[in-house]
Coordinates of C-alpha atoms and ligand atoms in Angstrom, one line a residue:
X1 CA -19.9 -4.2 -36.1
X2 CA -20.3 -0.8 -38.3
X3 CA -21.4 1.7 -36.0
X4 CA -19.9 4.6 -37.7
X5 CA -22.2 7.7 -39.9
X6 CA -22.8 6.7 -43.7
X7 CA -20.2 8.7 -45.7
X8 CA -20.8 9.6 -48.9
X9 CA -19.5 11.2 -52.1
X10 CA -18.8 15.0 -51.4
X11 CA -18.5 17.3 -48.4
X12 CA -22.7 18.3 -48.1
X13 CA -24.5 15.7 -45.9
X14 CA -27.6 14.7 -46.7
X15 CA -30.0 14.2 -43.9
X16 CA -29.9 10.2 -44.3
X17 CA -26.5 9.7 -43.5
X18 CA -27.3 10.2 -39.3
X19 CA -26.8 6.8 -37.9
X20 CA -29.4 4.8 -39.4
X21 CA -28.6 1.8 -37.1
X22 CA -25.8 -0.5 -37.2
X23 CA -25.1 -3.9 -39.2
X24 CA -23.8 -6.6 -36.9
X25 CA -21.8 -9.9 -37.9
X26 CA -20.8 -8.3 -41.3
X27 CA -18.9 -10.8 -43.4
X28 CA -15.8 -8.5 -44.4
X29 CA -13.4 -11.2 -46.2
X30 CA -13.8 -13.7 -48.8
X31 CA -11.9 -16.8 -50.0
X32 CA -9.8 -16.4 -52.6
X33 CA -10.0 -20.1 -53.6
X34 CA -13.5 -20.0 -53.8
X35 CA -15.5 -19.4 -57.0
X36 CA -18.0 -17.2 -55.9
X37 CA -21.7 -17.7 -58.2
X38 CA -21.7 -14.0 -58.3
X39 CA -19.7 -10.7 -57.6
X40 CA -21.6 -7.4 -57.0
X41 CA -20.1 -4.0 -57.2
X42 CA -21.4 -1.5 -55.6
X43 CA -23.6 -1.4 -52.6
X44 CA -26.4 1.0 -53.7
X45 CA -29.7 0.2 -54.2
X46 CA -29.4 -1.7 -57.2
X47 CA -26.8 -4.1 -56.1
X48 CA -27.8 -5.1 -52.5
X49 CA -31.5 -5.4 -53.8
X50 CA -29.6 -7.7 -56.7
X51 CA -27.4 -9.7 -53.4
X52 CA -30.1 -9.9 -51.2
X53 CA -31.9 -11.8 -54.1
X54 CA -29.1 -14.4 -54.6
X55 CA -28.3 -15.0 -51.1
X56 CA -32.1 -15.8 -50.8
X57 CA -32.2 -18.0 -53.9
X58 CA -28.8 -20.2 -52.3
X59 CA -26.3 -18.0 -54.3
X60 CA -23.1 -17.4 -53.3
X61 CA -22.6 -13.5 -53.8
X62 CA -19.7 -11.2 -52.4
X63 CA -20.3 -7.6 -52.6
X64 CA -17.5 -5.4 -53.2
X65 CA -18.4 -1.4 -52.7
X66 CA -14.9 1.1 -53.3
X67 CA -16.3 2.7 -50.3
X68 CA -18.8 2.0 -48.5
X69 CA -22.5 0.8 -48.7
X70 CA -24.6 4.0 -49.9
X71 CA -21.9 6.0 -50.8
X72 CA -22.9 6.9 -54.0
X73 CA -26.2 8.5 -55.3
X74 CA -28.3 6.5 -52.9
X75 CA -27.0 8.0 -50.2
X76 CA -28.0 11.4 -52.0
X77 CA -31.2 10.6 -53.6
X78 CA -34.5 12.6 -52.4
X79 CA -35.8 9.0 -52.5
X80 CA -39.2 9.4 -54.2
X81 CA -41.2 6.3 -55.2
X82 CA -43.6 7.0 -58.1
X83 CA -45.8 5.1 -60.2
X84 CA -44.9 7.5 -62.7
X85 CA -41.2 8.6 -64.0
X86 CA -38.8 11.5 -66.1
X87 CA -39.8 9.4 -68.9
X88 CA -43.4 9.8 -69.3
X89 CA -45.7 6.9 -70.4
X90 CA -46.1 9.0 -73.5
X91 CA -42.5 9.5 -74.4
X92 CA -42.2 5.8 -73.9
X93 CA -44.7 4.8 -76.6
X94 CA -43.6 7.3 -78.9
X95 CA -40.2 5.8 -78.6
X96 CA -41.0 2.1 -77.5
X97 CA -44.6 1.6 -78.8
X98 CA -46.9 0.9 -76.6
X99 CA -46.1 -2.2 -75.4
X100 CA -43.1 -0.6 -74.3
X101 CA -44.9 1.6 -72.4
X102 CA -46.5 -0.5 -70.6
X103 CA -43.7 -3.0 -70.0
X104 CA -41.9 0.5 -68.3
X105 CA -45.4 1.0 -66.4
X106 CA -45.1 -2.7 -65.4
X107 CA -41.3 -2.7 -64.0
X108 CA -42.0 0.8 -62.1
X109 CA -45.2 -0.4 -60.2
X110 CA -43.1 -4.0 -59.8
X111 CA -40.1 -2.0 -58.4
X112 CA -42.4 -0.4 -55.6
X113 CA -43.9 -3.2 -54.9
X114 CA -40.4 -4.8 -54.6
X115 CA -39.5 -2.2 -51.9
X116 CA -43.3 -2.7 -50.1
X117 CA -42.6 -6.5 -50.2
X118 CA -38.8 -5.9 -48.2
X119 CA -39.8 -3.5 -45.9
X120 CA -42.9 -6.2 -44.8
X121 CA -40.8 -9.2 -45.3
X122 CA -37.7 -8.4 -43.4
X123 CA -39.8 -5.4 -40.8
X124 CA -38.1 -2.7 -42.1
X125 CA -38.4 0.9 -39.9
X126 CA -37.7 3.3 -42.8
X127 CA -39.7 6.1 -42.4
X128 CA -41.9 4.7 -45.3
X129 CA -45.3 6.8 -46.2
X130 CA -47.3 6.5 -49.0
X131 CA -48.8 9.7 -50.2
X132 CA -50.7 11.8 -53.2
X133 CA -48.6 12.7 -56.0
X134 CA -49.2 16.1 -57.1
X135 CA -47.9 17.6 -60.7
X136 CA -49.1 21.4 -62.1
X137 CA -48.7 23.1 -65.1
X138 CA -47.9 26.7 -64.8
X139 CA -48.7 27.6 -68.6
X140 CA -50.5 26.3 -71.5
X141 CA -47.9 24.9 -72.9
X142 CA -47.1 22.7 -69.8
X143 CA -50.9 22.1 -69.3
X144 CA -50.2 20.7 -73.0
X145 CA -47.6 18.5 -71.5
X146 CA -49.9 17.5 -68.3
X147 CA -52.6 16.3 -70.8
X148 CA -50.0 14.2 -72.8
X149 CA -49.1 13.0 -69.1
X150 CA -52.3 12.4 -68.3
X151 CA -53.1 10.1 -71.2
X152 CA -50.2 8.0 -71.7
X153 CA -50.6 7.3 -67.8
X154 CA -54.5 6.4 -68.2
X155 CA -52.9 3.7 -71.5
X156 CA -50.5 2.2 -69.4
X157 CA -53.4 1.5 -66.5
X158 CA -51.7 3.9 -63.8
X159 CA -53.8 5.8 -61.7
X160 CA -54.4 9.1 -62.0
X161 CA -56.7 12.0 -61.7
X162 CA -57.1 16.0 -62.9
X163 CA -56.4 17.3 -59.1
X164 CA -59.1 20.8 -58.0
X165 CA -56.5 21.8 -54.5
X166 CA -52.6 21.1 -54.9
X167 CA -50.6 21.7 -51.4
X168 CA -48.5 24.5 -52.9
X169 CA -48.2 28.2 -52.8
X170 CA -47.4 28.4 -56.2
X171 CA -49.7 29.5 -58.3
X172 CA -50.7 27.1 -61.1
X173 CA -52.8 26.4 -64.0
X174 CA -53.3 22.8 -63.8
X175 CA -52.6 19.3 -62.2
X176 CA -53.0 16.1 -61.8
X177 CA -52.8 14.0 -58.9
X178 CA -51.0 10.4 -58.4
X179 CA -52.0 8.4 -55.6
X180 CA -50.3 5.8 -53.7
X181 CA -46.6 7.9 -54.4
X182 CA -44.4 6.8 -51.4
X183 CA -41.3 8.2 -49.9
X184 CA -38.9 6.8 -47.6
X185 CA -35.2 7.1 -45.4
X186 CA -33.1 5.3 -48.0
X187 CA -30.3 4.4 -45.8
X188 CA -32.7 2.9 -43.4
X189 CA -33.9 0.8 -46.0
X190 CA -30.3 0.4 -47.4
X191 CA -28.8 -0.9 -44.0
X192 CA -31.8 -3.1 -43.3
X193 CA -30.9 -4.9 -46.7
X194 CA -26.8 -4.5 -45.9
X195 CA -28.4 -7.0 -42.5
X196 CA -30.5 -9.3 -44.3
X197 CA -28.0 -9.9 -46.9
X198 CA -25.0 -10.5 -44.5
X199 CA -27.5 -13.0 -42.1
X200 CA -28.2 -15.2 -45.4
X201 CA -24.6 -15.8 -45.6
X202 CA -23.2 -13.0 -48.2
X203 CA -20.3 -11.1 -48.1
X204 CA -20.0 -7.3 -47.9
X205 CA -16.5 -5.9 -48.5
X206 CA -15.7 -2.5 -48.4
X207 CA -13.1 0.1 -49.7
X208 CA -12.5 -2.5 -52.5
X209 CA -12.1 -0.9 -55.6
X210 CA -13.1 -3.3 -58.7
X211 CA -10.4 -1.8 -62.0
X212 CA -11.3 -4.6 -64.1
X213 CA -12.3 -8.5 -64.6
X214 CA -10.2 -10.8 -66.9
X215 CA -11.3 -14.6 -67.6
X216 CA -9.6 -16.8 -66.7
X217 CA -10.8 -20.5 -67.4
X218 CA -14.0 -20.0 -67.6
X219 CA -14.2 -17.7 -64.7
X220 CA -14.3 -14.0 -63.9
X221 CA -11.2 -12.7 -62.3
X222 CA -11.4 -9.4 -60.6
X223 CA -8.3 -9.3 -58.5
X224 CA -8.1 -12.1 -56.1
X225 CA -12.1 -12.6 -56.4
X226 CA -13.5 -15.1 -58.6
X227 CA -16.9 -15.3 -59.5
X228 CA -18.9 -17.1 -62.1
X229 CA -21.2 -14.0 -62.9
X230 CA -20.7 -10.2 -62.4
X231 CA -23.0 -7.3 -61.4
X232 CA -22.2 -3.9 -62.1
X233 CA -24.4 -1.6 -59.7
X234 CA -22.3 1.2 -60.1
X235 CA -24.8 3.3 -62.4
X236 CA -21.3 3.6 -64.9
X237 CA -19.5 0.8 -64.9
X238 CA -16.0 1.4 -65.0
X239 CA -13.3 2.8 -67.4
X240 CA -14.1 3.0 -71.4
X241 CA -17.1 1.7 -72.4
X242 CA -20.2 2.4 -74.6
X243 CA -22.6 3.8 -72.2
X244 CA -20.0 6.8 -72.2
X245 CA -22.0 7.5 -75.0
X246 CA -25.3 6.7 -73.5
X247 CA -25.7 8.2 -70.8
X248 CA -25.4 11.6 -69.5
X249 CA -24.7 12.2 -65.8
X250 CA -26.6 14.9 -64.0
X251 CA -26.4 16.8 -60.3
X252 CA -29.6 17.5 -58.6
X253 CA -29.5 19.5 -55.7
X254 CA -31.8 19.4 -52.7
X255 CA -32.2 22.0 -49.3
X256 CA -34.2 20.8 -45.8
X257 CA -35.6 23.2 -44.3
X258 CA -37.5 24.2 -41.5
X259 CA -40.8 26.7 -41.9
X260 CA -42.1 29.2 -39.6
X261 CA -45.9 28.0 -40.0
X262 CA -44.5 24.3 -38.3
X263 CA -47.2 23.2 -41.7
X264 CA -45.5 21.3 -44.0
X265 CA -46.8 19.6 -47.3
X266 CA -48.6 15.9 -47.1
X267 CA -48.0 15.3 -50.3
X268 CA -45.0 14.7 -53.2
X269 CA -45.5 17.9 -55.6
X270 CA -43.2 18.8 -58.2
X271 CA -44.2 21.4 -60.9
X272 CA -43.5 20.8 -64.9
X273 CA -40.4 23.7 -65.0
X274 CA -37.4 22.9 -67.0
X275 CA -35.2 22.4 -65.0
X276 CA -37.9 21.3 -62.6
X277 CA -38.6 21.6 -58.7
X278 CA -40.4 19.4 -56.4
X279 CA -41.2 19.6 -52.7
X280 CA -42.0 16.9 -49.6
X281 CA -41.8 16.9 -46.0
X282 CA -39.5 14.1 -44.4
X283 CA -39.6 13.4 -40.3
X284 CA -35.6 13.4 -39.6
X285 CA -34.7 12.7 -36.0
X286 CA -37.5 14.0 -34.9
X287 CA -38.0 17.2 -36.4
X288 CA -40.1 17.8 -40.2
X289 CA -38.1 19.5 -42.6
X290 CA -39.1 20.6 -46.0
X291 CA -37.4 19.3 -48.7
X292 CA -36.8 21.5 -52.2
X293 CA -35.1 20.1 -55.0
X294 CA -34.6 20.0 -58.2
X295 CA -32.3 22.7 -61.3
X296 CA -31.0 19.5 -62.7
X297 CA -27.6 20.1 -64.7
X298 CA -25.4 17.9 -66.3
X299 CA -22.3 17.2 -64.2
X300 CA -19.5 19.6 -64.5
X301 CA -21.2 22.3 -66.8
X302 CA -22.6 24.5 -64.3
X303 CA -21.9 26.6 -60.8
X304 CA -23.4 24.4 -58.1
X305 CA -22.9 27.5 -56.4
X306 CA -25.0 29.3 -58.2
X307 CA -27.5 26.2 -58.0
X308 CA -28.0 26.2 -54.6
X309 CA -28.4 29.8 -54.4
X310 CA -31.5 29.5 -57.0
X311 CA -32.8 26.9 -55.1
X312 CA -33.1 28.7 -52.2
X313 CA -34.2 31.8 -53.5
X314 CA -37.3 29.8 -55.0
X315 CA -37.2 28.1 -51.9
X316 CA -37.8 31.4 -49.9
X317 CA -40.2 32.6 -52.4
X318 CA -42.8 30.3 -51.7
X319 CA -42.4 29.4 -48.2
X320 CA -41.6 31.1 -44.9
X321 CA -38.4 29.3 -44.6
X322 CA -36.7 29.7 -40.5
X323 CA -33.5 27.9 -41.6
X324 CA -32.2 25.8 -43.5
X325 CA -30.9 22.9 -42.0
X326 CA -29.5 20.9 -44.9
X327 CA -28.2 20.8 -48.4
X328 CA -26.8 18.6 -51.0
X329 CA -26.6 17.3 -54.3
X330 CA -26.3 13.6 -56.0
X331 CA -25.6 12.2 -59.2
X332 CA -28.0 10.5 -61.7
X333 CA -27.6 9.0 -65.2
X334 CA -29.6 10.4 -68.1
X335 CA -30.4 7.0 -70.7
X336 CA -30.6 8.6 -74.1
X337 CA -33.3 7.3 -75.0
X338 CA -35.3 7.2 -72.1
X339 CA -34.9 3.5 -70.7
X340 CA -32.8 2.3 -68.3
X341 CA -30.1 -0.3 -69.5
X342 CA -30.2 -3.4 -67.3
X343 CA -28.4 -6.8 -69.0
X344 CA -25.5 -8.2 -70.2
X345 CA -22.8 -5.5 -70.5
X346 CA -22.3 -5.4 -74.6
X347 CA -18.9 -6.0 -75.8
X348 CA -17.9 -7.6 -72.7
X349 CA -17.4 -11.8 -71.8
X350 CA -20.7 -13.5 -71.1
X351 CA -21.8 -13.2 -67.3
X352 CA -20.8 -9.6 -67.0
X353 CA -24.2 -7.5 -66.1
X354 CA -25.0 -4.1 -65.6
X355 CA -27.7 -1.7 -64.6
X356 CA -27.3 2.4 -65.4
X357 CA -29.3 5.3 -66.4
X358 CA -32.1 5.4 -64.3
X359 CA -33.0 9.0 -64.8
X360 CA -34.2 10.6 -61.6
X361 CA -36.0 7.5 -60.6
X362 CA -33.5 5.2 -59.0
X363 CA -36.0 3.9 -56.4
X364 CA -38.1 2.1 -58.4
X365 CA -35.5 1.1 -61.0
X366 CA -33.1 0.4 -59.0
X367 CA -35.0 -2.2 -57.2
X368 CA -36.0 -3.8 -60.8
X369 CA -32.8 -3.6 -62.0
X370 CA -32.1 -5.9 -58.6
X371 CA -34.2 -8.0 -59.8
X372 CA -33.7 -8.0 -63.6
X373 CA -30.4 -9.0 -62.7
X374 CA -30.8 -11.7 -60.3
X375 CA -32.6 -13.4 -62.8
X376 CA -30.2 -13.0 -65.3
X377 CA -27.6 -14.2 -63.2
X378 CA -30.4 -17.4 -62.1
X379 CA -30.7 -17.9 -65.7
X380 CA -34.4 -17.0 -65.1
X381 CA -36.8 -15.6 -67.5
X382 CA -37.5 -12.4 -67.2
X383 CA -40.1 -10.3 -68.9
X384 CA -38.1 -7.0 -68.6
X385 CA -35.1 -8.3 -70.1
X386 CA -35.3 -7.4 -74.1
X387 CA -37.0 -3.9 -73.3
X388 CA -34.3 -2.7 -71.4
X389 CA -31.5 -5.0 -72.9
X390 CA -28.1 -2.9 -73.0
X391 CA -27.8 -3.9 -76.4
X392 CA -31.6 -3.2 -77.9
X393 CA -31.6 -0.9 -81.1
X394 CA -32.5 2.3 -80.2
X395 CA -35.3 4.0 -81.3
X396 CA -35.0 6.2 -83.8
X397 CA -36.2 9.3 -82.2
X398 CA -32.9 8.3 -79.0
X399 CA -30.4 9.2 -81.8
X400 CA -31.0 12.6 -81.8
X401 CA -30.2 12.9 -78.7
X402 CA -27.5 10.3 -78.6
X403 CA -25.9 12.7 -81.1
X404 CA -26.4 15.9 -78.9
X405 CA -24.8 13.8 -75.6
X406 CA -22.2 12.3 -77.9
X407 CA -21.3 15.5 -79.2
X408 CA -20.7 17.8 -76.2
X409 CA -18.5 14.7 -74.8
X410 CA -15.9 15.2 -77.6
X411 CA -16.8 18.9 -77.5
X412 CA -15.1 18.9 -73.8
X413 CA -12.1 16.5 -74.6
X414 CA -11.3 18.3 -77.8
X415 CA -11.8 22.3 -76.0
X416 CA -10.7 21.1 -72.6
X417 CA -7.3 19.9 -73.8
X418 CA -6.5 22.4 -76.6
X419 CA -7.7 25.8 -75.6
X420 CA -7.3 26.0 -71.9
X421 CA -7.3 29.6 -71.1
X422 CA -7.3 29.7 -67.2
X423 CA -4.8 32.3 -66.4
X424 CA -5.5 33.0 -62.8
X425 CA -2.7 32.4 -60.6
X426 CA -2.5 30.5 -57.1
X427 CA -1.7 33.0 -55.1
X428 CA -5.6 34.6 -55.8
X429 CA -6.8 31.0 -54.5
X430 CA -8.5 31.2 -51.2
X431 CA -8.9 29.1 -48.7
X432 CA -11.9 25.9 -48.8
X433 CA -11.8 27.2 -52.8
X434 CA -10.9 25.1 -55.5
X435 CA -9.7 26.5 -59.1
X436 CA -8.0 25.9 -62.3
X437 CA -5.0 27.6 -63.0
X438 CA -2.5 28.2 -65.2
X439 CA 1.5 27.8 -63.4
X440 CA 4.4 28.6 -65.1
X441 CA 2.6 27.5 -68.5
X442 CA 1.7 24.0 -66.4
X443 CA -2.2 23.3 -65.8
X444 CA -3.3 22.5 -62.3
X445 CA -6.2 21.4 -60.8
X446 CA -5.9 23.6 -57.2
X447 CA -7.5 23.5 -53.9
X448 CA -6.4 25.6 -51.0
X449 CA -7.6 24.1 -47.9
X450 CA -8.5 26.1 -44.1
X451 CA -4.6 25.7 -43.4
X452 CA -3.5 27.2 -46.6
X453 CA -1.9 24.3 -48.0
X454 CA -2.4 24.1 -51.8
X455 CA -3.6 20.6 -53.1
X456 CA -2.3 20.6 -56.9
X457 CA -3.6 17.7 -58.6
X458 CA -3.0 17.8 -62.7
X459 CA -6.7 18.2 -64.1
X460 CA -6.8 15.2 -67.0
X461 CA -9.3 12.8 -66.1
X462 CA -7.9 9.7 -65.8
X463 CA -11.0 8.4 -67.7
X464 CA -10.8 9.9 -71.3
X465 CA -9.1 13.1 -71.0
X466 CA -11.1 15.7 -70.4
X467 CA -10.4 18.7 -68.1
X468 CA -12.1 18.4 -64.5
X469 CA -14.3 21.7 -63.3
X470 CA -14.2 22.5 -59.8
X471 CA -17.6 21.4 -57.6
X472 CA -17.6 24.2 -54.4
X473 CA -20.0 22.9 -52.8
X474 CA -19.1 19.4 -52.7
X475 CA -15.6 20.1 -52.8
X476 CA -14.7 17.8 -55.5
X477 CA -13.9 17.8 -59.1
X478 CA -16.1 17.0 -61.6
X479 CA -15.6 15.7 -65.0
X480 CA -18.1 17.4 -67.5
X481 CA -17.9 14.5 -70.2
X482 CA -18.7 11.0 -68.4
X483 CA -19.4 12.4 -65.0
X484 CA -16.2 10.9 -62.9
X485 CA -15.8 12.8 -59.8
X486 CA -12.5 13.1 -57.5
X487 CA -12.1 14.7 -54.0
X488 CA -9.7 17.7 -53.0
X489 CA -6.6 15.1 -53.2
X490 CA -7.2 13.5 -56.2
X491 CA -8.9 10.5 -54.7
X492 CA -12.2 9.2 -57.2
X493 CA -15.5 9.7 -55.4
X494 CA -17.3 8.7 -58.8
X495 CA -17.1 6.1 -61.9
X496 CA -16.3 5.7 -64.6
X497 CA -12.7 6.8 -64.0
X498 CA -11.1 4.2 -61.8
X499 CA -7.4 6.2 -60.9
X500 CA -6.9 9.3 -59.0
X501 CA -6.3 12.2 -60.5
X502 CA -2.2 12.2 -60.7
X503 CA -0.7 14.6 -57.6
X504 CA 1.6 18.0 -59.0
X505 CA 4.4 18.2 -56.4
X506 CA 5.4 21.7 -55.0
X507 CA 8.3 21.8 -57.0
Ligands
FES601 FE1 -14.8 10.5 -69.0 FE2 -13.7 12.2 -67.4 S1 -15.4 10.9 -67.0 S2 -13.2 11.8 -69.5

């Protein structure tokens, strides 16, 4: 029986990870001689929507997490559902036509609905609520991008309306309003799949890393588990591979806060900024907090520090803010060309699936991707499958951007290894701070914790190269080129790197 508080990947907690309730009867070990229909990894969103699936269709799955379930970005998402996405319907016809747009309208509304159907199905308490959807322009040119909004929605049959009163202190020019958004307590929802999955008979182990799967005789190999078909629900699947090149991982940050007036929003607003900032209330053990997120940034390139402080400087701005009870950040996957990629891993053995770069909407497309991928493994049909096929041609307006990701990737390996010029020296480190620095001509990654003790880890990603930047408010480093993320001892919070960062002894 797991009884303990959901961990997750850096030191912030979010507000989800209070004990959501327990699993009991969890399956923790498997059978070696046993070829298993179908191995997970990861226990996010994606894959225990994707095991739950199986197990219910008289799979045998085995779900193997490196830590533990909701560890990762769902553990740390604001956990929005949305009929609409980062990708607007208009960007998707422009780069999709418009059946693609609509087949992206199709998935999102079919991904809520998936998570609507569970919670009924299986009486899930998660704290769901459906609510209005607010989104204001603060200019003319983002009232331009409103009315773009507005009309690839209308095409693709969503709902949605020019709104008179948005909830929000902000002064604005124009918005529309989205109803029927929903929010929810992820790892509720999370856990309550983690039951149903283990009580129709599959297998959750934890703290089991996956470094690689090899064939063997018509099977995949993954250690001492073999399976006929495998899942990657990791957002990045592991170690070298082309969505390296595809993706682009971000860090949104978040605050929960309490407000003077006791009046919070009823309503999911976000405004059109770039980077952008949204707002919604959330009951958490019984008291409503407000939650502010948003000042995207791609992972490793900026101060989280510095952040954080924005955020709650806007934060305090707008609202008569009596404390701040929480704050953290998560990780997402930009696709470059606006889809998701949910299939058959390209350049791998047949049978080996994946589902990554959801944007900021894994909710909705994580659930898909669940199922997406269940039928894949079924060998069902499934009408999602070629639009958001791993191994589609891009569109040709993706490449520009595929270029741009692409390049500032080498950009980092290349700089990174060749013109390091940290020169500040240990002894300036202080404590609960992490730095690089230059020893005795010898690079080190070094973290000085409450005691003093310095943790020296040596600052090459263990992925492709490139030097690690120091996260300080999630204690952990973080790789600016793939987004693989490592704790104060060198240990990997976050894909695609699958070995520690190597430990400098005092010497
Ligand atoms: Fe690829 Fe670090 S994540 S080099």
């Amino acid at each position: 029986m797991i009884t303990n508080k959901i961990s997750r990947d850096g030191a912030n907690e979010s507000p989800w990870q209070e004990e959501p309730g327990s699993v009991k009867s969890v399956s923790n070990s498997h059978s070696p001689a046993t070829v298993y229909d179908c191995l997970i990894v990861g226990g996010g969103i994606t894959g225990l929507t994707a095991a739950l699936l199986l197990q219910k269709e008289g799979k045998q799955t085995v779900i193997a997490d490196a830590h533990t379930p909701g560890f990762g970005t769902t553990g740390g998402t604001s956990a929005h559902i949305n009929t609409f996405a980062d990708t607007t319907y208009a960007e998707a016809e422009a780069a999709f036509g418009a059946e693609g747009a609509q087949l992206f309208a199709d998935a999102i509304k079919e991904g809520m609905g998936l998570i609507k159907s569970n919670i009924e199905n299986y009486k899930i308490d998660c704290d769901y609520e459906s609510k209005p959807g607010y989104l204001y322009a603060e200019n003319d040119d983002e009232a331009k991008e409103l009315a773009d909004i507005y009309e690839g929605a209308v095409k693709v049959g969503v709902t949605v309306q020019y709104a008179r009163d948005v909830p929000t202190p902000v002064p604005y020019r124009q918005a529309l309003v989205f109803e029927g958004q929903a929010q929810f307590h992820p790892l509720k929802y999370l856990k309550a799949l983690h039951q149903a999955y283990v009580e129709a008979g599959g297998i959750v182990l934890e703290n089991k890393l996956i470094e690689s799967i090899v064939q063997e005789n018509g099977v995949h190999l993954a250690g001492d588990i073999r399976a006929k078909s495998v899942v990657y629900a990791t957002h990045m699947p592991p170690n070298i591979n082309v969505f390296n090149f595809e993706c682009a991982p971000y860090r949104s940050y978040v605050i929960a806060a309490k407000l003077h007036s006791g009046k919070y929003p009823e309503a999911l607003i976000y405004d059109c900024q770039e980077p952008y900032h949204y707002v919604r209330s959330h009951n958490v053990e019984g008291q409503t907090l407000l939650l502010i997120g948003g000042l995207d940034h791609k992972t490793g390139h900026e101060d989280p520090e510095k952040a954080f402080a924005e955020l709650e400087k806007y934060a305090r701005k707008y609202y008569n803010i009596s404390s701040i009870k929480y704050r953290w950040s998560s990780q997402y996957y930009v696709p470059v060309d606006g889809f998701p990629y949910i299939g058959q891993m390209p350049f791998t053995a047949d049978g080996i699936y994946c589902a990554t770069g959801y944007n900021g909407n894994g909710m909705m497309l994580g659930s898909i991707a669940g199922k997406i991928l269940s039928d894949l493994v079924c060998g069902k049909e499934n009408k999602y499958a070629d639009v958001f096929s791993p191994s589609r041609v891009k569109p040709i307006d993706g490449f520009t951007e595929f270029a741009k990701e692409n390049a500032d990737a080498a950009y980092h390996f290349v700089s990174d290894r060749f013109n390091f010029r940290e020169t500040d020296s240990l002894n300036r480190l202080q404590p609960g701070t992490g730095k690089l620095v230059e020893v005795d001509g010898r690079k080190i990654a070094a973290y000085r914790d409450d005691e003093g003790n310095i943790h020296a880890l040596n600052p090459v990603c263990t992925h492709a190269g490139c030097i690690v930047n120091w996260n300080g408010t999630e204690k952990s480093w973080d790789c600016p080129c793939h987004g693989a993320r490592y704790d104060i001892d060198g240990n990997v919070l976050t894909g695609p790197a699958t070995h520690n960062l190597k430990k400098i002894k005092n010497e």
